[in-house]
């Protein structure tokens, strides 16, 4: 660790830096006093049981919820670190559409079901001003290939796709603008195990190939084991343990993490 | 549009042009706002009119708000002056405002229209009032109005382009033929009401004032004179209007919008101008021309 740190004189500044983030719903605590940083290309996993504040945290980070206190600093491409909570709404929406991706647990939330697969992928480029049909379509098909969807399905509506295909299409739709940060909420939830494995394989390839940073919220430890560099464990709205993924999973310190790790079924 | 909107002659008891003066002021305020933000949908307190929703309650309220005793009113429905909707609205204003009515586009100062823009070019000082069933062009792609308002506010119109993409993907061309979305003044996306896309280019830089009224949805929007109205398209699939192989069977026009008419039950058909005033004028000109029909062809 120290040797590699010495060889790299200037570590990359964090892409996203969160400090003292809290959000409560009345007296009910969503998440409390959360601080962490994500560097470019890093994949951060957030695990915890239902109701531990994972989704609240993700919604706050991706601008869908307004936190009560704290700051979220994001290193914007042309402006440097900016507290996204102070950005005005059009800027925040633009950021979410271009430099970020949001992969929802249910692909129906993230896709336009009445629009063909090609149109779904083309929406972001068109929102950024792409006006050449041929180019938009080529780019869309390029992405369909990357997420292993048959090109013959380009003009089919996602309604007719299987759950796994819908999820892959949602990922392609988000990655087409080459975002630098992707938020994923249970990306493999609701998929059967073999489809999960393929999706994880695909995600791992894409994340490594494109060098995007990702924040993955899940309750599935296998997902974070495969994808995440670092791991945060949450319970009752607080982060109770964090560290490198292997370190946390192989040598859990907090009793709750120990419980979590030991409750995974071994087949 | 003179200001002297006094009480109508006493026998029917209605205020001039049916609406009370406060309502007309409210609508005029909305119209002024609409004209100052071209293409922006201004909410207004739409009134119940003695007409079913979908028959032009929005247009009729806008006309009532701008009409004065000196105006000449023309009402068209699908280009025709003699269809039910046009006749009943024209008769309505004859009754409640006692204004002069005309079928001539040249003479009219206010033209209320459903589904067409007249072929005869409009002039400065004329007002074109559109009847709009659905003012929100984004509604089909985004049903939440809270969201469409934000999309308009932040000029996020990528989703509209997606609908055109879908057309090209499924049909090989942009298949939308009416209510073709357009960007007004380089800023707001506007539904031009269900006019054929043939008429979209006529909105661009038009000297007349174009007012749009949606009665059920209670929205007013406008295109001021000489404003840019750009129809959406792709670089490699540019905007095109409809064309016909033949000419109008009655007046021989090759430049107007043609309707297909079935003439018997053995499949005979003919194409005639949808704009009856335009067609009649050309026929009259051809009849009065000294000799051959060729004079009519060039007119």
GROMACS .gro file of C-alpha atoms in nm, chain A residues 9-186:
model
  178
    9UNK     CA    1   0.271   1.144  -0.621
   10UNK     CA    2  -0.071   1.301  -0.683
   11UNK     CA    3  -0.370   1.073  -0.629
   12UNK     CA    4  -0.671   1.162  -0.842
   13UNK     CA    5  -0.907   1.401  -0.664
   14UNK     CA    6  -1.234   1.241  -0.561
   15UNK     CA    7  -1.512   1.244  -0.820
   16UNK     CA    8  -1.780   1.255  -0.554
   17UNK     CA    9  -1.726   1.360  -0.197
   18UNK     CA   10  -2.002   1.334   0.058
   19UNK     CA   11  -1.975   1.479   0.406
   20UNK     CA   12  -2.215   1.474   0.698
   21UNK     CA   13  -2.517   1.375   0.493
   22UNK     CA   14  -2.838   1.324   0.690
   23UNK     CA   15  -3.196   1.275   0.587
   24UNK     CA   16  -3.489   1.197   0.807
   25UNK     CA   17  -3.857   1.156   0.738
   26UNK     CA   18  -4.009   1.335   1.035
   27UNK     CA   19  -3.886   1.142   1.337
   28UNK     CA   20  -3.794   0.845   1.122
   29UNK     CA   21  -3.424   0.840   1.036
   30UNK     CA   22  -3.340   0.776   0.672
   31UNK     CA   23  -2.965   0.806   0.693
   32UNK     CA   24  -2.746   0.989   0.941
   33UNK     CA   25  -2.409   1.162   0.918
   34UNK     CA   26  -2.267   0.981   0.618
   35UNK     CA   27  -1.931   1.076   0.473
   36UNK     CA   28  -1.731   0.906   0.200
   37UNK     CA   29  -1.554   0.973  -0.127
   38UNK     CA   30  -1.556   0.797  -0.463
   39UNK     CA   31  -1.258   0.839  -0.694
   40UNK     CA   32  -1.279   0.819  -1.073
   41UNK     CA   33  -1.321   0.463  -1.193
   42UNK     CA   34  -1.388   0.326  -0.848
   43UNK     CA   35  -1.683   0.103  -0.768
   44UNK     CA   36  -1.835   0.149  -0.425
   45UNK     CA   37  -2.080  -0.104  -0.287
   46UNK     CA   38  -2.335  -0.014  -0.022
   47UNK     CA   39  -2.492  -0.309   0.155
   48UNK     CA   40  -2.733  -0.342   0.442
   49UNK     CA   41  -3.067  -0.491   0.529
   50UNK     CA   42  -3.399  -0.349   0.415
   51UNK     CA   43  -3.471  -0.018   0.583
   52UNK     CA   44  -3.108   0.057   0.660
   53UNK     CA   45  -3.113   0.378   0.455
   54UNK     CA   46  -2.939   0.255   0.140
   55UNK     CA   47  -3.201   0.374  -0.103
   56UNK     CA   48  -3.252   0.703   0.082
   57UNK     CA   49  -2.879   0.765   0.054
   58UNK     CA   50  -2.876   0.683  -0.317
   59UNK     CA   51  -3.177   0.905  -0.383
   60UNK     CA   52  -3.004   1.194  -0.201
   61UNK     CA   53  -2.685   1.141  -0.398
   62UNK     CA   54  -2.854   1.127  -0.735
   63UNK     CA   55  -3.054   1.441  -0.671
   64UNK     CA   56  -3.395   1.279  -0.635
   65UNK     CA   57  -3.424   1.368  -0.266
   66UNK     CA   58  -3.314   1.681  -0.081
   67UNK     CA   59  -3.101   1.588   0.223
   68UNK     CA   60  -3.154   1.775   0.553
   69UNK     CA   61  -2.788   1.848   0.618
   70UNK     CA   62  -2.452   1.776   0.465
   71UNK     CA   63  -2.287   1.847   0.134
   72UNK     CA   64  -2.230   1.648  -0.185
   73UNK     CA   65  -1.940   1.771  -0.390
   74UNK     CA   66  -1.908   1.648  -0.746
   75UNK     CA   67  -1.612   1.712  -0.975
   76UNK     CA   68  -1.788   1.849  -1.283
   77UNK     CA   69  -1.612   1.817  -1.617
   78UNK     CA   70  -1.579   2.186  -1.693
   79UNK     CA   71  -1.622   2.349  -1.352
   80UNK     CA   72  -1.433   2.138  -1.101
   81UNK     CA   73  -1.580   2.037  -0.764
   82UNK     CA   74  -1.929   2.181  -0.712
   83UNK     CA   75  -2.175   2.120  -0.430
   84UNK     CA   76  -2.459   1.969  -0.632
   85UNK     CA   77  -2.713   2.071  -0.370
   86UNK     CA   78  -2.649   2.434  -0.463
   87UNK     CA   79  -2.689   2.370  -0.836
   88UNK     CA   80  -3.011   2.497  -0.986
   89UNK     CA   81  -3.259   2.237  -1.106
   90UNK     CA   82  -3.192   2.253  -1.483
   91UNK     CA   83  -2.819   2.212  -1.420
   92UNK     CA   84  -2.879   1.917  -1.190
   93UNK     CA   85  -3.112   1.753  -1.441
   94UNK     CA   86  -2.860   1.808  -1.716
   95UNK     CA   87  -2.587   1.653  -1.503
   96UNK     CA   88  -2.808   1.353  -1.430
   97UNK     CA   89  -2.875   1.312  -1.801
   98UNK     CA   90  -2.520   1.342  -1.927
   99UNK     CA   91  -2.244   1.280  -1.675
  100UNK     CA   92  -2.443   1.043  -1.454
  101UNK     CA   93  -2.638   0.728  -1.509
  102UNK     CA   94  -2.913   0.593  -1.287
  103UNK     CA   95  -2.997   0.224  -1.315
  104UNK     CA   96  -3.323   0.150  -1.136
  105UNK     CA   97  -3.405  -0.177  -0.971
  106UNK     CA   98  -3.715  -0.209  -1.186
  107UNK     CA   99  -3.626  -0.146  -1.550
  108UNK     CA  100  -3.979  -0.015  -1.605
  109UNK     CA  101  -3.881   0.293  -1.402
  110UNK     CA  102  -3.580   0.363  -1.618
  111UNK     CA  103  -3.708   0.277  -1.966
  112UNK     CA  104  -3.973   0.413  -2.197
  113UNK     CA  105  -4.175   0.099  -2.256
  114UNK     CA  106  -4.361   0.236  -2.560
  115UNK     CA  107  -4.043   0.332  -2.739
  116UNK     CA  108  -3.826   0.086  -2.931
  117UNK     CA  109  -3.494  -0.033  -2.785
  118UNK     CA  110  -3.308   0.186  -3.033
  119UNK     CA  111  -3.513   0.490  -2.936
  120UNK     CA  112  -3.452   0.425  -2.568
  121UNK     CA  113  -3.077   0.429  -2.621
  122UNK     CA  114  -3.100   0.724  -2.861
  123UNK     CA  115  -3.290   0.947  -2.620
  124UNK     CA  116  -2.987   1.076  -2.433
  125UNK     CA  117  -2.785   1.161  -2.746
  126UNK     CA  118  -3.093   1.331  -2.892
  127UNK     CA  119  -3.141   1.528  -2.571
  128UNK     CA  120  -2.784   1.649  -2.614
  129UNK     CA  121  -2.863   1.769  -2.966
  130UNK     CA  122  -2.790   1.470  -3.192
  131UNK     CA  123  -3.000   1.529  -3.506
  132UNK     CA  124  -2.865   1.273  -3.752
  133UNK     CA  125  -3.086   0.964  -3.758
  134UNK     CA  126  -2.821   0.738  -3.914
  135UNK     CA  127  -2.560   0.824  -3.653
  136UNK     CA  128  -2.804   0.788  -3.364
  137UNK     CA  129  -2.910   0.446  -3.487
  138UNK     CA  130  -2.553   0.326  -3.543
  139UNK     CA  131  -2.462   0.432  -3.191
  140UNK     CA  132  -2.771   0.262  -3.049
  141UNK     CA  133  -2.692  -0.064  -3.227
  142UNK     CA  134  -2.334  -0.041  -3.113
  143UNK     CA  135  -2.460  -0.033  -2.756
  144UNK     CA  136  -2.711  -0.311  -2.811
  145UNK     CA  137  -2.420  -0.529  -2.918
  146UNK     CA  138  -2.222  -0.430  -2.613
  147UNK     CA  139  -2.503  -0.541  -2.383
  148UNK     CA  140  -2.558  -0.856  -2.589
  149UNK     CA  141  -2.901  -0.780  -2.727
  150UNK     CA  142  -2.972  -0.920  -3.073
  151UNK     CA  143  -2.972  -0.641  -3.333
  152UNK     CA  144  -3.291  -0.787  -3.480
  153UNK     CA  145  -3.463  -0.655  -3.166
  154UNK     CA  146  -3.357  -0.292  -3.228
  155UNK     CA  147  -3.705  -0.180  -3.325
  156UNK     CA  148  -3.893  -0.392  -3.074
  157UNK     CA  149  -4.044  -0.234  -2.767
  158UNK     CA  150  -3.890  -0.324  -2.429
  159UNK     CA  151  -4.235  -0.445  -2.323
  160UNK     CA  152  -4.164  -0.757  -2.528
  161UNK     CA  153  -3.822  -0.814  -2.367
  162UNK     CA  154  -3.740  -1.051  -2.082
  163UNK     CA  155  -3.648  -0.902  -1.743
  164UNK     CA  156  -3.277  -0.956  -1.799
  165UNK     CA  157  -3.287  -0.794  -2.143
  166UNK     CA  158  -3.477  -0.496  -2.007
  167UNK     CA  159  -3.213  -0.450  -1.738
  168UNK     CA  160  -2.933  -0.471  -1.995
  169UNK     CA  161  -3.115  -0.223  -2.217
  170UNK     CA  162  -3.147   0.012  -1.921
  171UNK     CA  163  -2.774  -0.011  -1.865
  172UNK     CA  164  -2.701   0.063  -2.232
  173UNK     CA  165  -2.940   0.359  -2.224
  174UNK     CA  166  -2.748   0.503  -1.932
  175UNK     CA  167  -2.398   0.438  -2.055
  176UNK     CA  168  -2.446   0.575  -2.406
  177UNK     CA  169  -2.341   0.926  -2.305
  178UNK     CA  170  -2.028   0.785  -2.138
  179UNK     CA  171  -2.118   0.900  -1.788
  180UNK     CA  172  -1.841   0.918  -1.530
  181UNK     CA  173  -2.061   0.808  -1.240
  182UNK     CA  174  -2.340   0.552  -1.239
  183UNK     CA  175  -2.584   0.493  -0.954
  184UNK     CA  176  -2.728   0.146  -0.941
  185UNK     CA  177  -3.011   0.044  -0.713
  186UNK     CA  178  -3.023  -0.334  -0.684
   0.00000   0.00000   0.00000
